[in-house]
Tab-separated table of C-alpha atoms in Angstrom:
chain	number	residue	atom	x	y	z
A	1	MET	CA	-56.572	41.563	11.428
A	2	SER	CA	-53.749	41.826	8.881
A	3	GLN	CA	-54.015	40.021	5.576
A	4	PRO	CA	-51.728	36.981	5.176
A	5	SER	CA	-48.712	37.426	2.899
A	6	TYR	CA	-49.131	35.262	-0.195
A	7	VAL	CA	-46.337	33.972	-2.421
A	8	SER	CA	-46.510	35.168	-6.030
A	9	PRO	CA	-47.823	32.512	-8.439
A	10	ASP	CA	-44.762	33.264	-10.604
A	11	LEU	CA	-42.420	32.319	-7.752
A	12	ILE	CA	-44.421	29.155	-7.002
A	13	ARG	CA	-44.063	28.227	-10.682
A	14	GLN	CA	-40.326	28.940	-10.568
A	15	ARG	CA	-39.908	26.700	-7.504
A	16	PHE	CA	-42.016	23.943	-9.005
A	17	SER	CA	-39.993	24.011	-12.227
A	18	LYS	CA	-36.747	23.548	-10.285
A	19	ALA	CA	-38.234	20.765	-8.139
A	20	MET	CA	-39.493	19.013	-11.273
A	21	SER	CA	-36.067	19.293	-12.892
A	22	ASP	CA	-34.338	17.861	-9.803
A	23	MET	CA	-36.792	14.939	-9.661
A	24	TYR	CA	-36.467	14.178	-13.362
A	25	ARG	CA	-32.663	14.245	-13.170
A	26	GLU	CA	-32.865	11.504	-10.511
A	27	GLU	CA	-35.370	9.447	-12.510
A	28	VAL	CA	-33.681	9.756	-15.936
A	29	PRO	CA	-29.847	9.690	-15.694
A	30	LEU	CA	-29.387	10.786	-19.327
A	31	TYR	CA	-31.186	14.020	-18.488
A	32	GLY	CA	-28.112	15.114	-16.538
A	33	ALA	CA	-25.875	14.452	-19.548
A	34	LEU	CA	-28.334	16.311	-21.750
A	35	MET	CA	-28.337	19.344	-19.458
A	36	GLU	CA	-24.520	19.445	-19.422
A	37	LEU	CA	-24.449	19.355	-23.235
A	38	VAL	CA	-27.001	22.163	-23.512
A	39	GLU	CA	-25.133	24.303	-20.972
A	40	GLN	CA	-21.827	23.778	-22.842
A	41	THR	CA	-23.482	24.656	-26.161
A	42	ASN	CA	-25.145	27.787	-24.813
A	43	ARG	CA	-21.884	28.963	-23.265
A	44	HIS	CA	-20.082	28.389	-26.594
A	45	VAL	CA	-22.711	30.344	-28.558
A	46	LEU	CA	-22.669	33.286	-26.132
A	47	GLU	CA	-18.857	33.448	-26.278
A	48	SER	CA	-18.576	33.072	-30.062
A	49	ASP	CA	-21.611	35.052	-31.294
A	50	PRO	CA	-21.705	38.604	-29.846
A	51	GLN	CA	-24.916	39.388	-31.735
A	52	VAL	CA	-26.849	36.584	-30.023
A	53	ALA	CA	-25.390	37.574	-26.641
A	54	ARG	CA	-26.354	41.226	-27.207
A	55	GLN	CA	-29.902	40.315	-28.212
A	56	LEU	CA	-30.445	38.069	-25.178
A	57	HIS	CA	-29.073	40.717	-22.814
A	58	SER	CA	-31.132	43.513	-24.349
A	59	THR	CA	-34.414	41.563	-24.176
A	60	GLY	CA	-33.717	40.167	-20.706
A	61	GLU	CA	-33.916	36.581	-21.986
A	62	ILE	CA	-30.420	35.866	-20.698
A	63	GLN	CA	-31.824	35.774	-17.148
A	64	ARG	CA	-34.380	33.088	-18.008
A	65	LEU	CA	-32.261	30.931	-20.319
A	66	ASP	CA	-30.995	28.504	-17.669
A	67	MET	CA	-34.467	28.252	-16.107
A	68	GLU	CA	-36.231	27.481	-19.375
A	69	ARG	CA	-38.030	24.128	-19.306
A	70	HIS	CA	-41.086	22.606	-20.832
A	71	GLY	CA	-42.573	19.409	-19.531
A	72	ALA	CA	-45.023	17.068	-21.214
A	73	ILE	CA	-47.713	14.924	-19.633
A	74	ARG	CA	-50.691	12.877	-20.835
A	75	VAL	CA	-53.901	12.446	-18.881
A	76	GLY	CA	-56.818	10.094	-19.391
A	77	THR	CA	-60.048	11.797	-18.308
A	78	ALA	CA	-61.856	15.109	-18.407
A	79	GLY	CA	-61.751	15.250	-14.609
A	80	GLU	CA	-57.974	14.852	-14.555
A	81	LEU	CA	-57.545	17.606	-17.148
A	82	ALA	CA	-59.901	20.005	-15.344
A	83	THR	CA	-58.112	19.512	-12.010
A	84	LEU	CA	-54.720	19.965	-13.682
A	85	ALA	CA	-55.983	23.299	-15.022
A	86	ARG	CA	-56.785	24.331	-11.431
A	87	LEU	CA	-53.399	23.085	-10.181
A	88	PHE	CA	-51.508	25.015	-12.865
A	89	SER	CA	-53.612	28.113	-12.181
A	90	VAL	CA	-52.142	28.246	-8.658
A	91	MET	CA	-48.779	28.702	-10.424
A	92	GLY	CA	-50.059	31.421	-12.766
A	93	MET	CA	-50.283	29.085	-15.771
A	94	GLN	CA	-53.155	29.193	-18.258
A	95	PRO	CA	-54.076	26.916	-21.192
A	96	VAL	CA	-52.696	28.468	-24.367
A	97	GLY	CA	-53.470	27.028	-27.804
A	98	TYR	CA	-55.240	23.887	-28.989
A	99	TYR	CA	-53.242	21.142	-30.699
A	100	ASP	CA	-54.849	18.228	-32.504
A	101	LEU	CA	-52.422	15.333	-33.028
A	102	THR	CA	-54.838	12.789	-34.492
A	103	PRO	CA	-54.025	13.621	-38.153
A	104	ALA	CA	-50.513	12.319	-37.427
A	105	GLY	CA	-51.805	9.142	-35.836
A	106	VAL	CA	-51.510	10.140	-32.186
A	107	PRO	CA	-54.869	9.729	-30.315
A	108	VAL	CA	-54.662	12.875	-28.175
A	109	HIS	CA	-55.438	16.564	-28.301
A	110	SER	CA	-53.524	19.045	-26.233
A	111	THR	CA	-52.893	22.499	-24.836
A	112	ALA	CA	-49.862	24.194	-23.266
A	113	PHE	CA	-50.140	25.561	-19.743
A	114	ARG	CA	-47.898	28.614	-19.300
A	115	ALA	CA	-47.706	32.190	-18.072
A	116	VAL	CA	-49.230	34.656	-20.525
A	117	HIS	CA	-47.634	38.044	-19.730
A	118	GLU	CA	-44.062	38.848	-20.762
A	119	ALA	CA	-43.147	39.968	-17.229
A	120	ALA	CA	-44.354	36.669	-15.749
A	121	LEU	CA	-42.484	34.715	-18.427
A	122	GLN	CA	-39.269	36.483	-17.439
A	123	VAL	CA	-39.661	35.202	-13.869
A	124	SER	CA	-40.314	31.640	-15.012
A	125	PRO	CA	-40.964	30.496	-18.592
A	126	PHE	CA	-41.961	26.984	-17.409
A	127	ARG	CA	-44.540	25.324	-19.683
A	128	VAL	CA	-46.316	21.978	-19.617
A	129	PHE	CA	-47.593	20.506	-22.892
A	130	THR	CA	-50.647	18.607	-21.657
A	131	SER	CA	-52.425	15.978	-23.735
A	132	LEU	CA	-55.809	14.350	-23.149
A	133	LEU	CA	-56.292	10.792	-24.386
A	134	ARG	CA	-59.208	10.433	-26.793
A	135	LEU	CA	-60.765	7.202	-25.591
A	136	GLU	CA	-63.446	7.415	-28.288
A	137	LEU	CA	-60.733	6.600	-30.842
A	138	ILE	CA	-60.200	3.106	-29.371
A	139	GLU	CA	-62.060	0.983	-31.925
A	140	ASN	CA	-62.375	-2.102	-29.721
A	141	LEU	CA	-65.420	-1.257	-27.581
A	142	GLU	CA	-64.547	-3.815	-24.907
A	143	LEU	CA	-61.000	-2.456	-24.616
A	144	ARG	CA	-62.343	1.104	-24.541
A	145	ALA	CA	-64.659	0.252	-21.653
A	146	PHE	CA	-61.794	-1.453	-19.821
A	147	ALA	CA	-59.517	1.566	-20.280
A	148	GLN	CA	-62.263	3.861	-19.002
A	149	SER	CA	-62.825	1.688	-15.928
A	150	VAL	CA	-59.100	1.701	-15.057
A	151	LEU	CA	-58.889	5.461	-15.408
A	152	ASP	CA	-62.065	6.005	-13.376
A	153	ARG	CA	-60.566	4.122	-10.438
A	154	ARG	CA	-57.374	6.145	-10.104
A	155	SER	CA	-56.695	9.456	-8.394
A	156	ILE	CA	-53.625	11.265	-9.722
A	157	PHE	CA	-53.599	14.017	-7.071
A	158	THR	CA	-52.783	13.743	-3.380
A	159	GLN	CA	-55.549	14.764	-1.010
A	160	ARG	CA	-53.333	17.530	0.363
A	161	ALA	CA	-52.710	18.917	-3.141
A	162	LEU	CA	-56.465	19.129	-3.714
A	163	GLU	CA	-56.930	20.911	-0.370
A	164	LEU	CA	-54.242	23.458	-1.208
A	165	ILE	CA	-55.719	24.094	-4.672
A	166	GLU	CA	-59.107	24.782	-3.115
A	167	HIS	CA	-57.514	26.988	-0.448
A	168	ALA	CA	-55.696	29.065	-3.088
A	169	GLU	CA	-58.952	29.475	-5.028
A	170	THR	CA	-61.079	30.509	-2.045
A	171	GLU	CA	-58.520	32.574	-0.119
A	172	GLY	CA	-56.708	34.148	-3.071
A	173	GLY	CA	-53.276	32.600	-2.627
A	174	LEU	CA	-50.854	30.505	-0.580
A	175	THR	CA	-48.579	31.521	2.283
A	176	GLU	CA	-44.875	30.640	2.275
A	177	THR	CA	-45.424	27.402	4.210
A	178	GLN	CA	-48.419	26.448	2.080
A	179	ALA	CA	-46.515	27.201	-1.137
A	180	GLN	CA	-43.674	24.878	-0.110
A	181	ASP	CA	-46.212	22.189	0.759
A	182	PHE	CA	-48.003	22.724	-2.549
A	183	VAL	CA	-44.826	22.239	-4.612
A	184	GLU	CA	-44.058	18.974	-2.797
A	185	GLN	CA	-47.607	17.669	-3.115
A	186	ALA	CA	-48.057	18.717	-6.756
A	187	LEU	CA	-44.799	17.004	-7.673
A	188	GLU	CA	-46.285	13.627	-6.709
A	189	THR	CA	-48.686	13.792	-9.660
A	190	PHE	CA	-45.749	13.805	-12.084
A	191	ARG	CA	-43.602	11.149	-10.433
A	192	TRP	CA	-42.679	7.886	-12.199
A	193	HIS	CA	-44.149	4.686	-10.742
A	194	HIS	CA	-42.620	1.300	-11.553
A	195	SER	CA	-45.843	-0.478	-10.545
A	196	ALA	CA	-48.473	-0.663	-13.267
A	197	THR	CA	-52.214	-0.807	-12.576
A	198	VAL	CA	-52.960	-3.577	-15.107
A	199	THR	CA	-51.816	-7.120	-15.844
A	200	ALA	CA	-49.131	-7.869	-18.410
A	201	GLU	CA	-51.770	-9.130	-20.865
A	202	GLN	CA	-53.982	-6.078	-20.392
A	203	TYR	CA	-50.935	-3.864	-20.989
A	204	ARG	CA	-50.190	-5.814	-24.175
A	205	GLN	CA	-53.732	-5.277	-25.453
A	206	LEU	CA	-53.627	-1.559	-24.715
A	207	SER	CA	-50.209	-1.240	-26.342
A	208	ALA	CA	-51.375	-3.147	-29.413
A	209	GLN	CA	-54.087	-0.541	-29.892
A	210	HIS	CA	-51.503	2.256	-29.505
A	211	ARG	CA	-48.433	2.477	-27.288
A	212	LEU	CA	-49.481	5.898	-26.079
A	213	ILE	CA	-52.802	4.478	-24.858
A	214	ALA	CA	-50.894	1.996	-22.706
A	215	ASP	CA	-48.697	4.817	-21.405
A	216	VAL	CA	-51.722	6.818	-20.239
A	217	VAL	CA	-53.966	4.042	-18.947
A	218	ALA	CA	-51.614	1.510	-17.344
A	219	PHE	CA	-50.032	3.660	-14.623
A	220	LYS	CA	-50.974	5.453	-11.414
A	221	GLY	CA	-50.470	8.902	-12.834
A	222	PRO	CA	-49.257	11.070	-15.732
A	223	HIS	CA	-45.513	10.691	-15.161
A	224	ILE	CA	-43.539	13.519	-16.720
A	225	ASN	CA	-42.537	12.246	-20.155
A	226	HIS	CA	-39.809	14.731	-20.885
A	227	LEU	CA	-38.436	17.980	-19.493
A	228	THR	CA	-36.958	20.110	-22.223
A	229	PRO	CA	-34.176	22.702	-21.861
A	230	ARG	CA	-33.638	25.498	-24.382
A	231	THR	CA	-30.473	25.594	-26.454
A	232	LEU	CA	-29.142	28.461	-28.530
A	233	ASP	CA	-27.913	26.134	-31.289
A	234	ILE	CA	-29.780	22.873	-31.711
A	235	ASP	CA	-27.624	21.732	-34.634
A	236	ILE	CA	-24.549	21.649	-32.390
A	237	VAL	CA	-26.485	19.682	-29.770
A	238	GLN	CA	-27.773	17.225	-32.396
A	239	ALA	CA	-24.226	16.656	-33.683
A	240	GLN	CA	-22.726	16.291	-30.201
A	241	MET	CA	-25.344	13.992	-28.656
A	242	PRO	CA	-23.701	10.690	-29.778
A	243	ALA	CA	-20.408	11.708	-28.122
A	244	HIS	CA	-22.346	12.018	-24.860
A	245	GLY	CA	-23.868	8.557	-25.158
A	246	ILE	CA	-27.171	9.877	-26.527
A	247	THR	CA	-28.676	8.774	-29.850
A	248	PRO	CA	-30.735	11.602	-31.402
A	249	LYS	CA	-33.763	11.200	-33.635
A	250	ALA	CA	-33.023	11.345	-37.357
A	251	VAL	CA	-34.233	14.879	-38.125
A	252	ILE	CA	-34.754	18.087	-36.200
A	253	GLU	CA	-38.455	18.966	-36.138
A	254	GLY	CA	-39.613	22.416	-37.189
A	255	PRO	CA	-38.095	24.978	-39.566
A	256	PRO	CA	-34.609	24.601	-41.066
A	257	ARG	CA	-31.498	26.322	-39.692
A	258	ARG	CA	-31.622	30.087	-40.297
A	259	GLN	CA	-29.743	33.281	-39.457
A	260	CYS	CA	-32.936	34.526	-37.784
A	261	PRO	CA	-34.532	31.515	-36.064
A	262	ILE	CA	-38.309	31.265	-36.207
A	263	LEU	CA	-40.868	29.350	-34.158
A	264	LEU	CA	-39.530	26.170	-32.580
A	265	ARG	CA	-36.956	23.533	-33.495
A	266	GLN	CA	-36.905	20.285	-31.495
A	267	THR	CA	-34.917	17.078	-31.326
A	268	SER	CA	-35.000	14.168	-28.899
A	269	PHE	CA	-33.449	10.849	-27.947
A	270	LYS	CA	-35.225	7.518	-27.916
A	271	ALA	CA	-37.551	6.595	-25.088
A	272	LEU	CA	-35.983	4.747	-22.179
A	273	ASP	CA	-36.880	1.105	-21.624
A	274	GLU	CA	-37.813	1.105	-17.929
A	275	PRO	CA	-38.659	-1.896	-15.703
A	276	VAL	CA	-42.309	-2.258	-14.738
A	277	ALA	CA	-44.113	-4.638	-12.374
A	278	PHE	CA	-47.567	-5.558	-13.664
A	279	THR	CA	-50.300	-6.547	-11.228
A	280	ASP	CA	-49.916	-10.256	-11.989
A	281	GLN	CA	-46.129	-10.223	-11.527
A	282	VAL	CA	-44.184	-10.468	-8.287
A	283	ASP	CA	-41.143	-8.644	-9.637
A	284	SER	CA	-40.267	-6.052	-12.317
A	285	ARG	CA	-39.975	-8.455	-15.216
A	286	GLY	CA	-41.964	-6.266	-17.583
A	287	SER	CA	-40.842	-3.055	-19.229
A	288	HIS	CA	-42.315	0.126	-20.646
A	289	SER	CA	-40.807	2.773	-22.914
A	290	ALA	CA	-42.347	6.223	-23.200
A	291	ARG	CA	-40.143	8.763	-21.432
A	292	PHE	CA	-37.468	10.430	-23.503
A	293	GLY	CA	-35.141	13.420	-23.628
A	294	GLU	CA	-35.874	16.476	-25.706
A	295	ILE	CA	-34.095	19.719	-26.568
A	296	GLU	CA	-35.515	22.826	-28.198
A	297	GLN	CA	-34.359	26.037	-29.835
A	298	ARG	CA	-36.840	28.916	-29.861
A	299	GLY	CA	-37.063	31.636	-32.481
A	300	ALA	CA	-39.420	34.427	-33.480
A	301	ALA	CA	-43.177	34.187	-32.974
A	302	LEU	CA	-44.893	34.453	-36.353
A	303	THR	CA	-48.008	36.433	-37.249
A	304	PRO	CA	-50.967	34.697	-38.945
A	305	LYS	CA	-49.419	35.692	-42.270
A	306	GLY	CA	-46.048	34.260	-41.203
A	307	ARG	CA	-47.632	31.028	-39.938
A	308	ALA	CA	-49.512	30.590	-43.197
A	309	LEU	CA	-46.239	30.951	-45.121
A	310	TYR	CA	-44.458	28.566	-42.724
A	311	ASP	CA	-47.203	25.944	-43.052
A	312	ARG	CA	-47.208	26.217	-46.846
A	313	LEU	CA	-43.438	25.785	-47.129
A	314	LEU	CA	-43.357	22.933	-44.600
A	315	ASN	CA	-46.154	21.094	-46.399
A	316	ALA	CA	-44.477	21.608	-49.768
A	317	ALA	CA	-41.224	20.077	-48.488
A	318	ARG	CA	-43.021	17.118	-46.903
A	319	ASP	CA	-45.200	16.546	-49.964
A	320	GLU	CA	-42.102	16.431	-52.157
A	321	LEU	CA	-40.421	14.013	-49.740
A	322	LYS	CA	-43.457	11.705	-50.066
A	323	ASP	CA	-42.687	10.004	-46.744
A	324	PHE	CA	-42.414	10.554	-42.997
A	325	PRO	CA	-38.928	12.021	-42.302
A	326	ASN	CA	-36.648	9.244	-41.032
A	327	GLU	CA	-33.017	8.082	-40.957
A	328	GLY	CA	-33.135	6.902	-44.563
A	329	ASN	CA	-34.294	10.210	-46.028
A	330	ALA	CA	-33.002	12.718	-43.444
A	331	ALA	CA	-30.428	14.315	-45.767
A	332	ARG	CA	-32.981	14.666	-48.563
A	333	TYR	CA	-35.539	16.132	-46.173
A	334	ASN	CA	-33.060	18.751	-44.913
A	335	GLU	CA	-32.228	19.709	-48.502
A	336	LEU	CA	-35.897	20.118	-49.376
A	337	MET	CA	-36.561	22.186	-46.265
A	338	ALA	CA	-33.659	24.541	-47.019
A	339	GLN	CA	-34.766	24.784	-50.636
A	340	HIS	CA	-38.409	25.618	-49.911
A	341	PHE	CA	-37.689	27.938	-46.967
A	342	SER	CA	-35.404	30.129	-49.081
A	343	GLU	CA	-38.672	31.939	-49.820
A	344	PHE	CA	-38.995	32.993	-46.160
A	345	PRO	CA	-37.093	36.259	-45.413
A	346	ASP	CA	-34.104	35.583	-43.171
A	347	THR	CA	-33.502	39.040	-41.717
A	348	VAL	CA	-35.217	40.834	-38.868
A	349	GLU	CA	-36.114	43.763	-41.087
A	350	GLY	CA	-37.325	41.502	-43.889
A	351	MET	CA	-39.704	39.714	-41.527
A	352	ARG	CA	-40.866	43.018	-40.016
A	353	GLN	CA	-41.468	44.745	-43.333
A	354	GLN	CA	-43.551	41.819	-44.582
A	355	GLU	CA	-45.375	41.516	-41.226
A	356	LEU	CA	-44.364	37.880	-40.818
A	357	ALA	CA	-43.282	38.024	-37.149
A	358	TYR	CA	-44.066	39.820	-33.900
A	359	PHE	CA	-41.558	42.172	-32.273
A	360	ARG	CA	-40.805	44.068	-29.080
A	361	TYR	CA	-39.904	47.724	-29.494
A	362	PHE	CA	-37.309	49.514	-27.357
A	363	VAL	CA	-36.207	53.152	-27.033
A	364	THR	CA	-32.516	53.429	-27.907
A	365	GLU	CA	-29.950	55.558	-26.097
A	366	LYS	CA	-30.230	58.016	-28.985
A	367	GLY	CA	-33.988	58.256	-28.462
A	368	GLN	CA	-33.909	58.764	-24.708
A	369	GLY	CA	-34.776	62.243	-23.519
A	370	SER	CA	-35.761	63.412	-27.006
A	371	ALA	CA	-39.242	64.804	-26.392
A	372	ALA	CA	-39.235	66.440	-29.830
A	373	LEU	CA	-39.490	62.972	-31.357
A	374	LYS	CA	-42.930	62.281	-29.938
A	375	SER	CA	-44.778	63.428	-33.057
A	376	LEU	CA	-42.792	61.229	-35.436
A	377	PRO	CA	-44.421	58.085	-36.864
A	378	LEU	CA	-43.141	54.681	-35.813
A	379	GLU	CA	-41.273	53.994	-39.057
A	380	ASP	CA	-39.388	57.300	-38.833
A	381	LEU	CA	-38.407	56.570	-35.228
A	382	LEU	CA	-37.020	53.197	-36.338
A	383	SER	CA	-35.181	54.472	-39.423
A	384	GLY	CA	-33.733	57.349	-37.381
A	385	GLY	CA	-32.307	54.942	-34.807
A	386	PHE	CA	-34.501	56.251	-31.978
A	387	LEU	CA	-36.219	52.887	-31.573
A	388	ARG	CA	-35.049	49.332	-32.204
A	389	VAL	CA	-36.827	46.006	-32.450
A	390	GLU	CA	-36.152	42.463	-31.315
A	391	PRO	CA	-38.237	39.433	-32.374
A	392	LEU	CA	-40.691	38.150	-29.782
A	393	VAL	CA	-39.784	34.637	-28.621
A	394	TYR	CA	-42.210	31.921	-29.654
A	395	GLU	CA	-43.459	30.492	-26.349
A	396	ASP	CA	-45.686	27.764	-27.773
A	397	PHE	CA	-45.625	24.563	-29.833
A	398	LEU	CA	-46.187	23.139	-33.313
A	399	PRO	CA	-48.601	20.217	-33.824
A	400	VAL	CA	-46.620	18.626	-36.676
A	401	SER	CA	-43.413	18.822	-34.634
A	402	ALA	CA	-45.083	17.453	-31.488
A	403	ALA	CA	-46.462	14.532	-33.466
A	404	GLY	CA	-43.036	13.913	-35.010
A	405	ILE	CA	-41.430	13.767	-31.557
A	406	PHE	CA	-44.165	11.416	-30.305
A	407	GLN	CA	-43.849	9.151	-33.329
A	408	SER	CA	-40.073	8.913	-33.223
A	409	ASN	CA	-40.285	7.676	-29.659
A	410	LEU	CA	-43.335	5.442	-30.039
A	411	GLY	CA	-42.150	3.749	-33.226
A	412	ASP	CA	-43.475	3.799	-36.785
A	413	ALA	CA	-46.266	1.425	-35.784
A	414	ALA	CA	-47.809	4.354	-33.942
A	415	GLN	CA	-48.746	6.060	-37.211
A	416	THR	CA	-52.367	4.991	-37.156
A	417	ARG	CA	-54.791	6.940	-39.312
A	418	TYR	CA	-57.856	8.113	-37.424
A	419	ALA	CA	-61.055	8.898	-39.307
A	420	GLU	CA	-62.120	11.366	-36.597
A	421	HIS	CA	-59.989	14.448	-36.185
A	422	SER	CA	-60.140	17.776	-34.373
A	423	ASN	CA	-62.622	18.244	-31.544
A	424	ARG	CA	-61.665	21.483	-29.830
A	425	GLN	CA	-65.157	21.865	-28.372
A	426	ALA	CA	-64.892	18.527	-26.529
A	427	PHE	CA	-61.405	19.376	-25.277
A	428	GLU	CA	-62.462	22.740	-23.897
A	429	LYS	CA	-65.547	21.180	-22.295
A	430	ALA	CA	-63.241	18.709	-20.511
A	431	LEU	CA	-60.865	21.526	-19.589
A	432	GLY	CA	-63.678	23.576	-18.112
A	433	ARG	CA	-62.747	26.736	-20.024
A	434	SER	CA	-61.647	28.015	-23.417
A	435	THR	CA	-58.024	27.846	-24.480
A	436	ILE	CA	-56.282	31.152	-25.166
A	437	ASP	CA	-55.310	32.185	-28.692
A	438	GLU	CA	-51.512	32.426	-28.614
A	439	LEU	CA	-51.357	34.814	-31.591
A	440	GLY	CA	-53.519	37.289	-29.697
A	441	LEU	CA	-51.029	37.190	-26.798
A	442	TYR	CA	-48.105	38.031	-29.095
A	443	ALA	CA	-50.034	40.852	-30.758
A	444	GLU	CA	-50.875	42.274	-27.327
A	445	THR	CA	-47.238	42.100	-26.157
A	446	GLN	CA	-46.104	43.891	-29.335
A	447	ARG	CA	-48.789	46.565	-28.859
A	448	ARG	CA	-47.777	47.116	-25.216
A	449	SER	CA	-44.115	47.535	-26.144
A	450	ILE	CA	-44.976	50.190	-28.747
A	451	GLU	CA	-47.149	52.048	-26.231
A	452	GLU	CA	-44.329	51.946	-23.671
A	453	CYS	CA	-41.932	53.447	-26.228
A	454	PHE	CA	-44.294	56.308	-27.051
A	455	THR	CA	-44.900	56.938	-23.343
A	456	ALA	CA	-41.146	57.088	-22.763
A	457	LEU	CA	-40.904	59.645	-25.566
A	458	GLY	CA	-43.656	61.721	-23.965
A	459	ASP	CA	-46.292	60.784	-26.528
A	460	HIS	CA	-49.513	59.271	-25.179
A	461	ARG	CA	-51.152	58.610	-28.539
């Protein structure tokens, strides 16, 4: 009997990303305006900056630019997180990185589910930043027990979704019909529900402890909180947002504007105030605000040495500011960031020479068919124009930036200080596996690209 034909996990992920985007556009009207602004900005950059256009075409990123999205969800229990890991695995997504947000007053720790190989990322770079609520940080023991009981009673996955996950695990994949069914069923986990699972007073108590706790506990499932497109110039988007009826947060999170972008820059607009019906209300007289719009600009992935330099410069700027960046000190903060980051090389070659970033290597037209070059060292091949490099795109997130986005949308009152901080071991126990070191993935991609260049030159060193 012939084997069934299974749909590639990469294609399932691509379809799910589009379905998620379509659903979110219906749920959050401003998302449509945001997408139009990002598309206009990207078109403008590609038309006005030939260097950026050339780089995107040469790396193949131009094909994935319009598909690029990252979602964000928050779950409440270890069981929910472990099942999400299985659901994302059907789409070829693995947990990459561990992010602890408690130092910034946000009672969650997180990972990012995404594809891990550069070829899979080209098909669909969809990511989901997934946070697990740390119930042990709720100081009120009675409220903690109540929150646990509410979460224990809910099921955030449809029965059919669970069946399809198990089928994919046992049979090795999903057929075309099953894949379509899976996308539809999985989408239900991320849908917004106007009906809460608690009374108005219980919601108030949860919110008083932390608004994010109420967001996780008081609803039927982990509604998608934002779905982020990638822009090629976030400063233009930030400046243009008010003209499109969108009020941006005061400062762009991440590194300052540079000729050679690094890591991740993010901005967002305030959370929507959405009507909610609590269990003791007959109509939607209550409201809840948690879902917001976000935009990101991605730059070069940094090596451990580069990350250490980035962290030092970021901390120096924030220490000198002596406050959380906000509307009142935004101009000063931007000045300090530019001042401190002048120490970070702002050329591709400068970053490469100092081993601050990861790169992909390509054989140039000049190097093609030149077998005599195979004995030359890498540096000679580069200086001779036989190879060229392009920075590897940073596919992951920054804990300080994530916390800044959370805080700007939850309000300053969310900046609680928790005595207990990182607990990666507990997170990975809940997840059911270890998270993947993102720096190792970048190093491996860089190594593969160098090997491919040498192979193309006839050298199998």
